[in-house]
Short mmCIF file of C-alpha atoms in Angstrom, two decimals:
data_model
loop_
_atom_site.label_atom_id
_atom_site.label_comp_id
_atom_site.label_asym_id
_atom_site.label_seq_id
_atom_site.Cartn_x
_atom_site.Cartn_y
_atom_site.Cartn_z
CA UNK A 29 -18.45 154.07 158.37
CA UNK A 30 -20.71 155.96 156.16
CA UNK A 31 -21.55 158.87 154.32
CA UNK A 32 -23.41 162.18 155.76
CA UNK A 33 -25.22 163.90 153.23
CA UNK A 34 -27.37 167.21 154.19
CA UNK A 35 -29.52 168.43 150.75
CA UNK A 36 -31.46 171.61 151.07
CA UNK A 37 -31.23 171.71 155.07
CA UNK A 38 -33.18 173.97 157.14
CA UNK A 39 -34.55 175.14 160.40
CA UNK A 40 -36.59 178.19 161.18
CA UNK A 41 -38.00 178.70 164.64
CA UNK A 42 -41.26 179.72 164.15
CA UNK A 43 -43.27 182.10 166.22
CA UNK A 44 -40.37 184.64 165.79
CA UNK A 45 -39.02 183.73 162.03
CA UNK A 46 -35.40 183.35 163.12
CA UNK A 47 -33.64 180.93 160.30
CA UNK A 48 -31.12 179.12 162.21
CA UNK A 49 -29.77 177.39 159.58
CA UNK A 50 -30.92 178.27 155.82
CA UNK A 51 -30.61 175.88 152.46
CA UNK A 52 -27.09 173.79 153.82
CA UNK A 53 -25.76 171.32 151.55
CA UNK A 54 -22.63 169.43 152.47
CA UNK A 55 -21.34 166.32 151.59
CA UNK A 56 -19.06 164.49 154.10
CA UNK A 57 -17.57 161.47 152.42
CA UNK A 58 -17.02 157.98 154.43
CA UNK A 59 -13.79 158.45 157.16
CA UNK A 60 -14.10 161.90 156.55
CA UNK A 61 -13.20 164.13 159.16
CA UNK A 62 -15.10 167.35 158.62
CA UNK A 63 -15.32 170.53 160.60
CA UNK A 64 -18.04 172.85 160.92
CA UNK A 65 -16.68 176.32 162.54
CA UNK A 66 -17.77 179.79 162.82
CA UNK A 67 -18.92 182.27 165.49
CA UNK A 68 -21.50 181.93 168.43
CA UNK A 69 -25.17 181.93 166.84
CA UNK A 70 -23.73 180.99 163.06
CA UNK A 71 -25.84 178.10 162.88
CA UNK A 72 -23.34 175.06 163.45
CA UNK A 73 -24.70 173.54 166.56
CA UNK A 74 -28.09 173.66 165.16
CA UNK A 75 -26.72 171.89 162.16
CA UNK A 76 -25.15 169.11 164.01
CA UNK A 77 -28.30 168.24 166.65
CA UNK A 78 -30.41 167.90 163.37
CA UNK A 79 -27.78 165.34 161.79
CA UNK A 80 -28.00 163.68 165.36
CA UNK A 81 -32.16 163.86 165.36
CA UNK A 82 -32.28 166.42 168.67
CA UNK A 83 -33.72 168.82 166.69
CA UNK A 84 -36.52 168.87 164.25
CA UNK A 85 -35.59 169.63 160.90
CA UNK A 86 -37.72 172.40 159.04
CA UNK A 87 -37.28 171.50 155.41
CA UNK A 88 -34.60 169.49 153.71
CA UNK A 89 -33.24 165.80 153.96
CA UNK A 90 -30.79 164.42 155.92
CA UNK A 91 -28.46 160.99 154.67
CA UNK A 92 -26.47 158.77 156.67
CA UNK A 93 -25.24 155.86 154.76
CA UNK A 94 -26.84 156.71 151.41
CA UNK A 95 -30.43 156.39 153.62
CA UNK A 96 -32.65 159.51 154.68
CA UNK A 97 -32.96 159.39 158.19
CA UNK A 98 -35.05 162.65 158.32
CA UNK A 99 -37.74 160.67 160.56
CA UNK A 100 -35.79 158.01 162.31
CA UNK A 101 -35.19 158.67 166.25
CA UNK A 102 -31.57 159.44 167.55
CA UNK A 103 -31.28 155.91 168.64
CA UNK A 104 -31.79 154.40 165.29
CA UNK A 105 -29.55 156.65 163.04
CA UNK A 106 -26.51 154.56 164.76
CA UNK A 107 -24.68 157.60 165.45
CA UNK A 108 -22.29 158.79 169.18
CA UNK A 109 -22.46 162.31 169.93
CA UNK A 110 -20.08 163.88 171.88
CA UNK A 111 -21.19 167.15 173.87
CA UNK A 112 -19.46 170.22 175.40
CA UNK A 113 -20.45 169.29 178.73
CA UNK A 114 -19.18 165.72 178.56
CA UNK A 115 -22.68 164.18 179.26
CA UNK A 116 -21.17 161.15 181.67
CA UNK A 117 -23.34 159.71 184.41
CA UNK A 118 -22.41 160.92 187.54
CA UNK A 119 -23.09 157.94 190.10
CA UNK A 120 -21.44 155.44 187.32
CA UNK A 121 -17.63 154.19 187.49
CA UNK A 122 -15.55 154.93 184.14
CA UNK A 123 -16.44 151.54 183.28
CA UNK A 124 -19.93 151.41 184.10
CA UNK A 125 -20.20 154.68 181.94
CA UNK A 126 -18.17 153.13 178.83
CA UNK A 127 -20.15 150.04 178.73
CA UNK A 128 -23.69 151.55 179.15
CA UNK A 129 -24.45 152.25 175.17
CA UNK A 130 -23.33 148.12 175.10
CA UNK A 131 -25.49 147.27 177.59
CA UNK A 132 -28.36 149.28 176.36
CA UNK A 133 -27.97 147.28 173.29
CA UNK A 134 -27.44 143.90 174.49
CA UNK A 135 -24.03 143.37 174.01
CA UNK A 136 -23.31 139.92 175.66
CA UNK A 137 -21.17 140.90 179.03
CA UNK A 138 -17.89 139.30 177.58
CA UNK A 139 -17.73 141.13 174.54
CA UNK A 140 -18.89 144.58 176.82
CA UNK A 141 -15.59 143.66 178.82
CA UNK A 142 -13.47 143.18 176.06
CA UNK A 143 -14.24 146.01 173.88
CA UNK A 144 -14.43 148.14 177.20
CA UNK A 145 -10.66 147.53 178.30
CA UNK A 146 -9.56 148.02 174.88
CA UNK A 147 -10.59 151.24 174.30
CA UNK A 148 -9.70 152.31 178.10
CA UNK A 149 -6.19 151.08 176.71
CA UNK A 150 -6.18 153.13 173.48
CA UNK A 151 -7.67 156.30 175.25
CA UNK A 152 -4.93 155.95 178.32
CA UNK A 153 -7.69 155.19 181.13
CA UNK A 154 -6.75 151.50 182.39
CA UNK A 155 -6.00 152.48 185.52
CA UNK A 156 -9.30 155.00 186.05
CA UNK A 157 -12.22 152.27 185.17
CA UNK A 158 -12.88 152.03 188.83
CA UNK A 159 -12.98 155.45 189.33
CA UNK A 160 -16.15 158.33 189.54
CA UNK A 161 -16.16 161.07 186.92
CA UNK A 162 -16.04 163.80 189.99
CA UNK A 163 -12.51 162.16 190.52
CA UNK A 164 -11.53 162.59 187.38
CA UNK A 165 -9.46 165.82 185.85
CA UNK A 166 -11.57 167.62 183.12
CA UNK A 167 -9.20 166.41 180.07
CA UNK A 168 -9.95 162.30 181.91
CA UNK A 169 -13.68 162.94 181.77
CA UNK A 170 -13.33 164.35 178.16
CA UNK A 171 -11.31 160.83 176.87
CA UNK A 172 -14.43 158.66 178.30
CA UNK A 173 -16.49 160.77 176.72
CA UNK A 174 -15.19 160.21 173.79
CA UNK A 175 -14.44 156.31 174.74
CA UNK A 176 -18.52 156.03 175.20
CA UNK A 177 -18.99 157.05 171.92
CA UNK A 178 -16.14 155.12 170.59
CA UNK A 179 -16.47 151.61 172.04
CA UNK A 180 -20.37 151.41 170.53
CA UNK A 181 -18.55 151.51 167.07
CA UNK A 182 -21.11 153.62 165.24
CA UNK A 183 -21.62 154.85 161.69
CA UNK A 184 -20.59 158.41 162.61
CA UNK A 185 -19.01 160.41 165.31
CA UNK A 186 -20.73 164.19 166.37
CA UNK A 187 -18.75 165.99 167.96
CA UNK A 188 -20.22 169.68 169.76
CA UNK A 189 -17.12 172.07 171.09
CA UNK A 190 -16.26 168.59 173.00
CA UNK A 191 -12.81 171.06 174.22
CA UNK A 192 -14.09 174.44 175.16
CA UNK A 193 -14.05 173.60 178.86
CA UNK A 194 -10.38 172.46 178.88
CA UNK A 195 -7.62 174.94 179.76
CA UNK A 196 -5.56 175.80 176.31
CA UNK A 197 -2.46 173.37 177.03
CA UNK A 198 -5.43 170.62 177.86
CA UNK A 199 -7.13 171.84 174.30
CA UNK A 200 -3.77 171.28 172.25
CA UNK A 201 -3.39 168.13 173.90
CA UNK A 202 -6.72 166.76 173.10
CA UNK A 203 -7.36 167.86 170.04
CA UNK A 204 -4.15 165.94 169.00
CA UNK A 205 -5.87 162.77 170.64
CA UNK A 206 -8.93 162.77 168.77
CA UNK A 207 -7.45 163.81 165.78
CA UNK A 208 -5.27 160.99 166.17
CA UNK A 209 -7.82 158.41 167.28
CA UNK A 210 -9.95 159.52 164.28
CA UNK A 211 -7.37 158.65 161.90
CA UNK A 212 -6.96 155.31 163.66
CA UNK A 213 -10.63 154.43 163.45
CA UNK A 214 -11.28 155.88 160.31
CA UNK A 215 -15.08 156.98 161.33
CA UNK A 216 -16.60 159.26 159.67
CA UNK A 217 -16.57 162.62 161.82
CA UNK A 218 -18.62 166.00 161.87
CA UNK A 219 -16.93 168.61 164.27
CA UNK A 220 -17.96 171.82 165.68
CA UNK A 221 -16.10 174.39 166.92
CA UNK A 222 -16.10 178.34 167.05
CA UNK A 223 -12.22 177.76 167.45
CA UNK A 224 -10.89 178.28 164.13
CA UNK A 225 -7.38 176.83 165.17
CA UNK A 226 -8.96 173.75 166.28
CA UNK A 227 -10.70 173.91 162.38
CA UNK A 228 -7.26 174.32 160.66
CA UNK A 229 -5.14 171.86 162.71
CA UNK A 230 -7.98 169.08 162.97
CA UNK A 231 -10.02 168.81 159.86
CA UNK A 232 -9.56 167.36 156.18
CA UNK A 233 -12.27 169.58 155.07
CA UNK A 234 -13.54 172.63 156.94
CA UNK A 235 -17.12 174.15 156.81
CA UNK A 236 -17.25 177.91 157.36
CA UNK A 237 -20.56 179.11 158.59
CA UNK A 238 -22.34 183.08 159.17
CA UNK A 239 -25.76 183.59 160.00
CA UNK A 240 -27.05 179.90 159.49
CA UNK A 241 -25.25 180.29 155.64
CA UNK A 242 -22.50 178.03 154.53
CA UNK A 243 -19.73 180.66 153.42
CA UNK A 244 -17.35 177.98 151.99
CA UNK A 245 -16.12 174.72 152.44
CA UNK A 246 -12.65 173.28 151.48
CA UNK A 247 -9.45 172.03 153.07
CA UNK A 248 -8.11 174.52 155.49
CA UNK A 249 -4.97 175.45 153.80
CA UNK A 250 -7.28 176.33 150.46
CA UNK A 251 -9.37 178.05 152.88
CA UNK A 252 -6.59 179.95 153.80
CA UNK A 253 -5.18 180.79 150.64
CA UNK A 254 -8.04 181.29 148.50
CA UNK A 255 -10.84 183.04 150.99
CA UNK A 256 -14.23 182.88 149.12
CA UNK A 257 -15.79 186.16 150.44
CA UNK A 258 -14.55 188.67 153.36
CA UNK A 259 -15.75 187.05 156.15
CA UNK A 260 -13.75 183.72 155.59
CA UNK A 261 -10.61 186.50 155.07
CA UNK A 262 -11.14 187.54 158.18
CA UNK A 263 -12.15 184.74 160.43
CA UNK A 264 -9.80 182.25 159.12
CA UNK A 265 -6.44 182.81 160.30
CA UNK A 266 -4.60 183.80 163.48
CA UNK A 267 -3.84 186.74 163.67
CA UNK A 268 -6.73 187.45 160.92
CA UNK A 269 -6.10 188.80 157.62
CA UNK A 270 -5.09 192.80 157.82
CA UNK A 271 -8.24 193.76 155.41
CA UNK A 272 -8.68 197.73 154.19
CA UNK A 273 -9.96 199.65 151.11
CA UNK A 274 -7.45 200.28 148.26
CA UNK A 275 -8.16 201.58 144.63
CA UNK A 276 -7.46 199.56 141.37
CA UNK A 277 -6.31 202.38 138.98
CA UNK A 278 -4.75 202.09 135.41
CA UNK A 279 -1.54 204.13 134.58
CA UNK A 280 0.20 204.16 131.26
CA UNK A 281 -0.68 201.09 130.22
CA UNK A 282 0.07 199.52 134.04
CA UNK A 283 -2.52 198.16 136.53
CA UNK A 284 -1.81 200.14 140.35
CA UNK A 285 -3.33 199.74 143.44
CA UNK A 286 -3.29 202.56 145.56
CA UNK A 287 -3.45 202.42 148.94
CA UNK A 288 -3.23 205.54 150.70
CA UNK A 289 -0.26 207.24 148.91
CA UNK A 290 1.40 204.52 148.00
CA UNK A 291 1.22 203.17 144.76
CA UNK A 292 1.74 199.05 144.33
CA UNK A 293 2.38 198.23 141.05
CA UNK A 294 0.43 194.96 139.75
CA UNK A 295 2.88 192.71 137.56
CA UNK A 296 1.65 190.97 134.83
CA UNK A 297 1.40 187.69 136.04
CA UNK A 298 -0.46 188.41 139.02
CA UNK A 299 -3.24 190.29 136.11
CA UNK A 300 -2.99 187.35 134.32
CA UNK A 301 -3.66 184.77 137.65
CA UNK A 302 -6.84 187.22 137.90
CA UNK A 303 -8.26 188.37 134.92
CA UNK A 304 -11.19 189.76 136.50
CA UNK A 305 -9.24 192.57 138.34
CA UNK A 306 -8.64 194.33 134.97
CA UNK A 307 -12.90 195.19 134.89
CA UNK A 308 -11.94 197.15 138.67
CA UNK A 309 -9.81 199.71 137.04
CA UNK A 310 -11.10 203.19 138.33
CA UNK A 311 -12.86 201.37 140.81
CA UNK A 312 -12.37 200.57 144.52
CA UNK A 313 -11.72 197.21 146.33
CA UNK A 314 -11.01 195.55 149.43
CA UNK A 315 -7.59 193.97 149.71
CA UNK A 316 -5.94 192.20 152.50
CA UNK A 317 -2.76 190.76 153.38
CA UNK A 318 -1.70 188.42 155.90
CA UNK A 319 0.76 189.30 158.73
CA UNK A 320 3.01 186.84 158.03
CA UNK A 321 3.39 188.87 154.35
CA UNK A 322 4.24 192.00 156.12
CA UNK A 323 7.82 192.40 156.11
CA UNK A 324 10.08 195.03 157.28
CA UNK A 325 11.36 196.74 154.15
CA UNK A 326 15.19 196.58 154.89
CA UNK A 327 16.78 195.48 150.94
CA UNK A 328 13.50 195.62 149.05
CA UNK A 329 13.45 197.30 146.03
CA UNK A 330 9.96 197.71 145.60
CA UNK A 331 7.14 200.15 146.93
CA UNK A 332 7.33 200.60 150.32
CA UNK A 333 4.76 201.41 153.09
CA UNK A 334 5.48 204.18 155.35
CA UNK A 335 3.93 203.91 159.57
CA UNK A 336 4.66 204.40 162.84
CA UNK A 337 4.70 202.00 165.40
CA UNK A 338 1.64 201.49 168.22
CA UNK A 339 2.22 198.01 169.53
CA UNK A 340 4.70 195.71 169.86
CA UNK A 341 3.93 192.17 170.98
CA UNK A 342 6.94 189.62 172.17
CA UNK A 343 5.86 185.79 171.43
CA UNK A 344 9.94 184.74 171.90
CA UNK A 345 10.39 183.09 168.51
CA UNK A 346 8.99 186.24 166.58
CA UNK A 347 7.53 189.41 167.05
CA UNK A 348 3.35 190.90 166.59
CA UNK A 349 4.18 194.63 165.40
CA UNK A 350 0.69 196.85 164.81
CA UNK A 351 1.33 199.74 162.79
CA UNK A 352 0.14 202.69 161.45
CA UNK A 353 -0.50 203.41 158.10
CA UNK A 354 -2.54 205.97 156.07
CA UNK A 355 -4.80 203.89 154.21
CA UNK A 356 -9.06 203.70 154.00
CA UNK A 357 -10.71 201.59 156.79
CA UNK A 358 -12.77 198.88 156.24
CA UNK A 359 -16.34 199.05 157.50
CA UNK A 360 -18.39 196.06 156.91
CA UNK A 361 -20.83 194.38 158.94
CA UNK A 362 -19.75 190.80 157.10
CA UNK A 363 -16.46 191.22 159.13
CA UNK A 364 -15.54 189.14 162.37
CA UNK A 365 -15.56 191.47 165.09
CA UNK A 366 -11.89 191.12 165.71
CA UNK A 367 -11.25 192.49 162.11
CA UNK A 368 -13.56 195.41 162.51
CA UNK A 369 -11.88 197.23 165.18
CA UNK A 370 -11.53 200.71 164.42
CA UNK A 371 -7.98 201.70 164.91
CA UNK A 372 -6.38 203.09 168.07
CA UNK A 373 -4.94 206.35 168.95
CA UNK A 374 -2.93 207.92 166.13
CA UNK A 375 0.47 208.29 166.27
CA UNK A 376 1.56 209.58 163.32
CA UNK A 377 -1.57 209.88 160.58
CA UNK A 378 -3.24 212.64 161.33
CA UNK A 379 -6.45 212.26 159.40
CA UNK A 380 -7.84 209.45 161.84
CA UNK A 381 -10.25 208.20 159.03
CA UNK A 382 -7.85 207.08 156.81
CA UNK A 383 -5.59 205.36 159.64
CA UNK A 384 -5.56 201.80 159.73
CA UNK A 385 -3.52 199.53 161.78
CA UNK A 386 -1.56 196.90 159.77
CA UNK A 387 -0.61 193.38 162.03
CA UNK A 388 3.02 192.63 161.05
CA UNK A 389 5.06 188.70 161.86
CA UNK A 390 8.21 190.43 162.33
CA UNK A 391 11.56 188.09 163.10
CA UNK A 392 12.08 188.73 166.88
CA UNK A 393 15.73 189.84 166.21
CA UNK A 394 14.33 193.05 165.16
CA UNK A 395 14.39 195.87 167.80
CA UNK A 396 11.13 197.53 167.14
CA UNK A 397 9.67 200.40 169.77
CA UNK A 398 6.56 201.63 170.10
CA UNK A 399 6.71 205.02 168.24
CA UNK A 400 9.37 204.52 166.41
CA UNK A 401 8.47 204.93 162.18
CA UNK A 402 9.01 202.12 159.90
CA UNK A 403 8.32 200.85 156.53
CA UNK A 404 7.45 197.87 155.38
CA UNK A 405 7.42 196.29 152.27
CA UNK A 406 4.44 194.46 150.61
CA UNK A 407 4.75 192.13 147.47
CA UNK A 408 1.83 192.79 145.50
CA UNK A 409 1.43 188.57 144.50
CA UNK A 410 0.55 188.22 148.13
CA UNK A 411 -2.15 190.93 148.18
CA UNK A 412 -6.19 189.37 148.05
CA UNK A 413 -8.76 190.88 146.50
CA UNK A 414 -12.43 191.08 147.52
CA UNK A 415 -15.07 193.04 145.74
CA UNK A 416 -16.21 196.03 147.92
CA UNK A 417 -19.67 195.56 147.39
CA UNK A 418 -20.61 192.16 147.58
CA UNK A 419 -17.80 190.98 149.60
CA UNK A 420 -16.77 188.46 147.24
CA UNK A 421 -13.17 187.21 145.94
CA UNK A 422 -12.04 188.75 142.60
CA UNK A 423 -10.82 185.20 141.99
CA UNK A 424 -7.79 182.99 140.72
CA UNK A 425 -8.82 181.82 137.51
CA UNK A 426 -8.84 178.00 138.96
CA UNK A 427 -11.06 178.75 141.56
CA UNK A 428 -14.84 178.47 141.30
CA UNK A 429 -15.94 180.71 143.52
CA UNK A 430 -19.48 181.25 142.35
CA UNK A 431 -19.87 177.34 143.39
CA UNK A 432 -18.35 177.50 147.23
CA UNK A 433 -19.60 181.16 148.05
CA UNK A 434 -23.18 181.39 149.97
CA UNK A 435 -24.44 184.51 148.05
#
């Protein structure tokens, strides 16, 4: 095992200026099992072939083991990278292809064999060491793979969207396995993914990357409570976070936020939680909510939201419901694109630019209709608030933002 440390790392391509990655400093501790996610072109890849030595590192040092590696080749960083396309030697049995990094390094034959069949064992491919990759199903391929890397027992495993080219059954399955083989071997892993599921469900610590820029880093359910900035709001999470513009207003001595026509009181605990949202009064923010805090207002006794129905989508144990509601869209490039969607054909809100279309979890028992007008009810604790202008979380008080936000 060891420790990956990247201080001050950067690439630019020159000729054209484009900063890949810009001023990333992570620290992934020994056993660690850390993810780097974001969308296509965000920087991660680039990130992970420089840890690996594939790709020349512009400024900044890389440390594996508490040593800078920055000029060692990729065979002397002891480090097994994993790739997307599964990288196996097509004329080679599974065996053959397991114990090549062993015979590469002069492994005496017996202890090739041994370590070999064990890890054909662990990874469920006994039976296939005979066999030719093109007989093998694309989940089979991805386990020897991964048993390559494995059996050489390096320092580090790197690990490049080794899952995109499995069906999604295939991906749940597999992402299980080497989540579960990673906690058996206790190596220290650095994951990349655009899958932000695979992030949540597989990592102790997840890396959020935009535009070569580390956004935040932290374990996923703080990553999911406590977004830094907008973008992690919206990218983290599925369904994402329903995000729109809302005023901060004070009103005899109360703190409001309006959205739309509906005024939410703020109680004082939630003022107290964020001290910082008393300087917005009079002043406009971007809150969000998660779908899963939308709930249909039947017995609440607090403000209520008033839309009409556009979509209803059955998942059997519970219900997607997209609705209506007059309230201020948000338009920000530092969105994913599946937050920014303007909103669809109105139904009920007739000036189109303040319609926004709220993502509900609704219990499936419900009968809900396209059409049809509800209300829902929102508990103001569960609202999150973002600055408009710099994107930024109007924070907790116990979280330092200002140290896990790429500015």
């Amino acid at each position: 095992m060891a420790q990956i440390e990247l201080v001050h790392l950067s690439k630019v391509y020159y000729g054209n200026d484009v900063a890949a990655v810009r001023d990333l400093n992570l620290d992934v501790a020994e056993g660690e099992f850390m993810v780097l996610v974001g969308p296509s072109g965000c920087g991660k890849t680039t990130a992970l072939r420089m840890i690996a030595g594939l790709e020349e590192i512009s400024s900044g040092e890389i440390h594996i083991g508490g040593k800078v590696v920055n000029d060692l080749a990729p065979r002397d960083r002891d480090i097994a990278m994993v790739f997307q396309n599964y990288a196996l030697y097509p004329h080679k049995s599974v065996y053959e292809n397991l114990a090549f990094g062993l015979r590469m390094r002069k492994v005496p034959k017996a202890e090739q064999k041994q370590r070999v069949e064990e890890i054909a064992r662990i990874l469920g491919l006994g039976e296939m060491l005979q066999r030719r990759p093109a007989q093998l199903s694309g989940g089979q391929r991805q386990r020897v793979a991964m048993g390559r890397a494995i059996v050489r027992e390096p320092k580090a495993f790197l690990m490049d969207e080794p899952l995109s080219n499995l069906d999604a059954k295939l991906r749940v399955q597999m992402r299980a396995e080497i989540a579960r083989i990673q906690q058996a071997l206790k190596v220290t892993t650095v994951y990349v993914t655009h899958d932000q599921v695979e992030a949540m469900t597989m990592g102790h610590r997840v890396a959020v990357m935009r535009d070569g820029e580390l956004q935040q880093v932290d374990t996923p359910q703080r990553l999911y409570d406590a977004p830094a900035n907008l973008f992690v709001a919206s990218f983290v999470g599925s369904p994402p976070m329903n995000l729109f513009e809302a005023a901060v207003e004070r009103d005899n001595g109360r703190l409001v936020c309006r959205i739309g026509q509906t005024e939410l009181e703020l109680p004082a605990d939630l003022a107290a939680e964020r001290p910082s949202l008393q300087n917005y009064a009079g002043r406009r923010v971007a809150v969000g909510i998660r779908p899963e805090d939308v709930r249909e207002a039947s017995g609440w006794d607090g403000a209520r939201l008033r839309g009409r129905i556009l979509l209803v989508e059955s998942l059997g144990s519970e219900q997607l419901v997209h609705i209506e509601i007059a309230a201020t869209p948000l338009e920000r490039s530092d969105l994913i694109d599946t937050a920014a969607q303007p909103p669809g054909p109105s139904l009920g809100v007739e000036d189109h630019e303040r319609a926004v279309t709220l993502l509900g979890r609704f219990d499936r028992h419900l009968l809900l209709a396209p059409g049809e007008a509800v209300e829902v009810a929102i508990d103001p604790r569960l609202l999150h608030f973002f600055d408009l202008e710099t994107g930024v979380a109007i924070p907790l008080v116990d979280v330092p933002v200002a140290a896990e936000v790429a500015r």
